[in-house]
Amino acid sequence: MTRQALKHSLLLQLAVIYTRYLVGGAFVFASLIKIKGHRFTQISDTAEAHSVGHFFEMMYQSGLYWQFIGWAQCVAGLLLLTQRYALLGALAYVSIMANIFVITISYDFRGTPVITGLMLLAGLLLLAWDWNRLRVVVNLPAVPEATSALFESRLWEGVGA
């Protein structure tokens, strides 16, 4: 199956749209706590969670940086929800999510790297969907690809709002 045929698949188009909603909404939700200046999580002071607890407490105590992370997540999530600016949102999302994934691996968060890894994979798949527009980043010409009228409908922007 060719790339153009995949881009016209109704099922894949809906999967891309709803993946943008899912990860964008998750980022907006997670950002609100940080923007308000609250702790994201409470970790008990057990021996194995000691360094994780200190890491999150240090991030929280930074104040401005904690809120900056929240605003960055909020902007990335909202851009994904718009559908029109979803490529820009996906670029920001993958950058932030890659950092979160490395943190969860570095501090041995038990099962959390599986979740963050899947979220990162979803972001990478969103970038792959728009590869035709991202080619310019690696000095290749952009390739115009037509999608169906359903995918280009402004309805999805309204639903995202």
mmCIF file of C-alpha atoms in Angstrom:
data_model
loop_
_atom_site.group_PDB
_atom_site.id
_atom_site.type_symbol
_atom_site.label_atom_id
_atom_site.label_comp_id
_atom_site.label_asym_id
_atom_site.label_seq_id
_atom_site.Cartn_x
_atom_site.Cartn_y
_atom_site.Cartn_z
ATOM 1 C CA MET A 1 0.000 0.000 0.000
ATOM 2 C CA THR A 2 1.435 3.372 -1.004
ATOM 3 C CA ARG A 3 1.819 6.352 1.270
ATOM 4 C CA GLN A 4 -0.843 8.232 -0.700
ATOM 5 C CA ALA A 5 -3.294 5.353 -0.248
ATOM 6 C CA LEU A 6 -2.588 5.359 3.487
ATOM 7 C CA LYS A 7 -3.237 9.106 3.656
ATOM 8 C CA HIS A 8 -6.677 8.495 2.098
ATOM 9 C CA SER A 9 -7.633 5.718 4.506
ATOM 10 C CA LEU A 10 -10.607 6.902 6.549
ATOM 11 C CA LEU A 11 -9.585 4.747 9.499
ATOM 12 C CA LEU A 12 -6.043 6.168 9.581
ATOM 13 C CA GLN A 13 -7.291 9.732 9.189
ATOM 14 C CA LEU A 14 -9.615 9.308 12.157
ATOM 15 C CA ALA A 15 -6.847 7.606 14.131
ATOM 16 C CA VAL A 16 -4.540 10.584 13.530
ATOM 17 C CA ILE A 17 -7.230 13.103 14.476
ATOM 18 C CA TYR A 18 -8.159 11.290 17.679
ATOM 19 C CA THR A 19 -4.522 10.651 18.606
ATOM 20 C CA ARG A 20 -3.982 14.396 18.409
ATOM 21 C CA TYR A 21 -7.001 14.901 20.669
ATOM 22 C CA LEU A 22 -5.840 12.251 23.121
ATOM 23 C CA VAL A 23 -2.237 13.354 23.589
ATOM 24 C CA GLY A 24 -3.088 17.051 23.265
ATOM 25 C CA GLY A 25 -5.827 16.783 25.881
ATOM 26 C CA ALA A 26 -3.530 14.840 28.205
ATOM 27 C CA PHE A 27 -0.887 17.549 27.902
ATOM 28 C CA VAL A 28 -3.359 20.362 28.561
ATOM 29 C CA PHE A 29 -4.724 18.527 31.603
ATOM 30 C CA ALA A 30 -1.238 17.823 33.002
ATOM 31 C CA SER A 31 -0.135 21.412 32.387
ATOM 32 C CA LEU A 32 -2.848 23.054 34.475
ATOM 33 C CA ILE A 33 -1.420 21.741 37.745
ATOM 34 C CA LYS A 34 2.025 23.116 36.930
ATOM 35 C CA ILE A 35 0.682 26.456 35.690
ATOM 36 C CA LYS A 36 -1.180 26.896 38.986
ATOM 37 C CA GLY A 37 2.090 26.201 40.810
ATOM 38 C CA HIS A 38 0.995 22.956 42.475
ATOM 39 C CA ARG A 39 2.917 19.707 42.824
ATOM 40 C CA PHE A 40 2.301 17.218 40.023
ATOM 41 C CA THR A 41 2.593 14.195 42.282
ATOM 42 C CA GLN A 42 3.281 13.200 45.863
ATOM 43 C CA ILE A 43 5.872 10.464 46.193
ATOM 44 C CA SER A 44 6.406 8.747 49.519
ATOM 45 C CA ASP A 45 9.845 9.006 51.052
ATOM 46 C CA THR A 46 10.746 5.332 50.700
ATOM 47 C CA ALA A 47 14.303 4.312 49.910
ATOM 48 C CA GLU A 48 13.585 3.516 46.233
ATOM 49 C CA ALA A 49 11.504 6.650 45.632
ATOM 50 C CA HIS A 50 13.980 8.896 47.428
ATOM 51 C CA SER A 51 15.761 10.256 44.340
ATOM 52 C CA VAL A 52 12.491 10.500 42.364
ATOM 53 C CA GLY A 53 10.884 12.467 45.179
ATOM 54 C CA HIS A 54 13.865 14.804 45.377
ATOM 55 C CA PHE A 55 13.799 15.298 41.599
ATOM 56 C CA PHE A 56 10.129 16.294 41.535
ATOM 57 C CA GLU A 57 10.509 18.464 44.620
ATOM 58 C CA MET A 58 13.466 20.275 43.023
ATOM 59 C CA MET A 59 11.429 20.852 39.848
ATOM 60 C CA TYR A 60 8.491 22.113 41.901
ATOM 61 C CA GLN A 61 10.675 24.370 44.065
ATOM 62 C CA SER A 62 12.114 26.037 40.963
ATOM 63 C CA GLY A 63 8.803 27.916 40.665
ATOM 64 C CA LEU A 64 9.207 29.764 37.380
ATOM 65 C CA TYR A 65 10.725 26.770 35.575
ATOM 66 C CA TRP A 66 7.905 24.520 36.845
ATOM 67 C CA GLN A 67 5.322 26.925 35.456
ATOM 68 C CA PHE A 68 7.293 27.303 32.202
ATOM 69 C CA ILE A 69 7.103 23.527 31.713
ATOM 70 C CA GLY A 70 3.354 23.754 32.327
ATOM 71 C CA TRP A 71 2.898 26.540 29.787
ATOM 72 C CA ALA A 72 5.001 24.675 27.208
ATOM 73 C CA GLN A 73 2.854 21.567 27.696
ATOM 74 C CA CYS A 74 -0.326 23.633 27.473
ATOM 75 C CA VAL A 75 0.716 25.339 24.227
ATOM 76 C CA ALA A 76 1.806 22.037 22.648
ATOM 77 C CA GLY A 77 -1.459 20.384 23.690
ATOM 78 C CA LEU A 78 -3.632 23.225 22.443
ATOM 79 C CA LEU A 79 -1.815 23.292 19.096
ATOM 80 C CA LEU A 80 -2.484 19.569 18.723
ATOM 81 C CA LEU A 81 -6.159 20.100 19.503
ATOM 82 C CA THR A 82 -6.543 22.751 16.796
ATOM 83 C CA GLN A 83 -5.765 20.257 14.017
ATOM 84 C CA ARG A 84 -4.741 23.211 11.807
ATOM 85 C CA TYR A 85 -1.498 23.770 13.741
ATOM 86 C CA ALA A 86 -1.101 20.144 14.797
ATOM 87 C CA LEU A 87 2.268 19.707 13.087
ATOM 88 C CA LEU A 88 3.777 22.505 15.169
ATOM 89 C CA GLY A 89 2.103 21.017 18.234
ATOM 90 C CA ALA A 90 3.472 17.560 17.405
ATOM 91 C CA LEU A 91 7.003 18.943 17.109
ATOM 92 C CA ALA A 92 6.718 20.599 20.522
ATOM 93 C CA TYR A 93 4.989 17.538 21.983
ATOM 94 C CA VAL A 94 7.715 15.126 20.835
ATOM 95 C CA SER A 95 10.426 17.411 22.231
ATOM 96 C CA ILE A 96 8.780 17.581 25.641
ATOM 97 C CA MET A 97 7.729 13.923 25.650
ATOM 98 C CA ALA A 98 11.248 12.750 24.779
ATOM 99 C CA ASN A 99 12.521 14.578 27.865
ATOM 100 C CA ILE A 100 9.814 13.051 30.046
ATOM 101 C CA PHE A 101 10.599 9.586 28.667
ATOM 102 C CA VAL A 102 14.326 9.946 29.435
ATOM 103 C CA ILE A 103 13.519 11.141 32.966
ATOM 104 C CA THR A 104 11.275 8.125 33.614
ATOM 105 C CA ILE A 105 14.029 5.789 32.430
ATOM 106 C CA SER A 106 16.769 7.619 34.323
ATOM 107 C CA TYR A 107 14.959 7.472 37.656
ATOM 108 C CA ASP A 108 13.589 3.927 37.173
ATOM 109 C CA PHE A 109 9.888 4.774 37.465
ATOM 110 C CA ARG A 110 8.890 1.074 37.285
ATOM 111 C CA GLY A 111 6.048 0.838 34.697
ATOM 112 C CA THR A 112 5.943 4.529 33.811
ATOM 113 C CA PRO A 113 8.510 4.274 30.984
ATOM 114 C CA VAL A 114 6.061 2.001 29.162
ATOM 115 C CA ILE A 115 3.368 4.687 29.276
ATOM 116 C CA THR A 116 5.710 7.543 28.411
ATOM 117 C CA GLY A 117 7.306 5.417 25.683
ATOM 118 C CA LEU A 118 3.915 4.783 24.095
ATOM 119 C CA MET A 119 3.095 8.496 24.321
ATOM 120 C CA LEU A 120 6.408 9.304 22.624
ATOM 121 C CA LEU A 121 5.683 6.694 19.952
ATOM 122 C CA ALA A 122 2.282 8.314 19.323
ATOM 123 C CA GLY A 123 4.011 11.666 18.821
ATOM 124 C CA LEU A 124 6.547 10.154 16.445
ATOM 125 C CA LEU A 125 3.730 8.565 14.443
ATOM 126 C CA LEU A 126 2.037 11.966 14.213
ATOM 127 C CA LEU A 127 5.286 13.374 12.817
ATOM 128 C CA ALA A 128 5.520 10.467 10.375
ATOM 129 C CA TRP A 129 1.997 11.285 9.175
ATOM 130 C CA ASP A 130 3.204 14.765 8.205
ATOM 131 C CA TRP A 131 6.588 13.642 6.862
ATOM 132 C CA ASN A 132 5.792 15.192 3.476
ATOM 133 C CA ARG A 133 5.832 18.624 5.145
ATOM 134 C CA LEU A 134 8.776 17.857 7.451
ATOM 135 C CA ARG A 135 11.127 16.838 4.653
ATOM 136 C CA VAL A 136 12.457 20.409 4.437
ATOM 137 C CA VAL A 137 14.087 19.921 7.846
ATOM 138 C CA VAL A 138 16.496 17.416 6.283
ATOM 139 C CA ASN A 139 17.016 19.518 3.147
ATOM 140 C CA LEU A 140 14.567 17.615 0.961
ATOM 141 C CA PRO A 141 11.799 19.350 -0.971
ATOM 142 C CA ALA A 142 8.346 19.292 0.582
ATOM 143 C CA VAL A 143 5.944 17.033 -1.272
ATOM 144 C CA PRO A 144 2.350 18.237 -1.528
ATOM 145 C CA GLU A 145 -0.064 15.445 -0.649
ATOM 146 C CA ALA A 146 -3.792 15.694 -0.918
ATOM 147 C CA THR A 147 -5.945 14.233 1.821
ATOM 148 C CA SER A 148 -9.645 13.650 1.808
ATOM 149 C CA ALA A 149 -12.190 16.371 2.422
ATOM 150 C CA LEU A 150 -13.097 14.705 5.721
ATOM 151 C CA PHE A 151 -9.573 15.129 7.090
ATOM 152 C CA GLU A 152 -9.388 18.758 5.968
ATOM 153 C CA SER A 153 -12.818 19.630 7.390
ATOM 154 C CA ARG A 154 -12.933 22.543 9.818
ATOM 155 C CA LEU A 155 -15.301 20.409 11.897
ATOM 156 C CA TRP A 156 -12.247 18.832 13.587
ATOM 157 C CA GLU A 157 -10.949 22.234 14.636
ATOM 158 C CA GLY A 158 -14.308 22.988 16.270
ATOM 159 C CA VAL A 159 -14.405 19.631 18.009
ATOM 160 C CA GLY A 160 -10.884 20.224 19.326
ATOM 161 C CA ALA A 161 -11.889 23.609 20.705
#
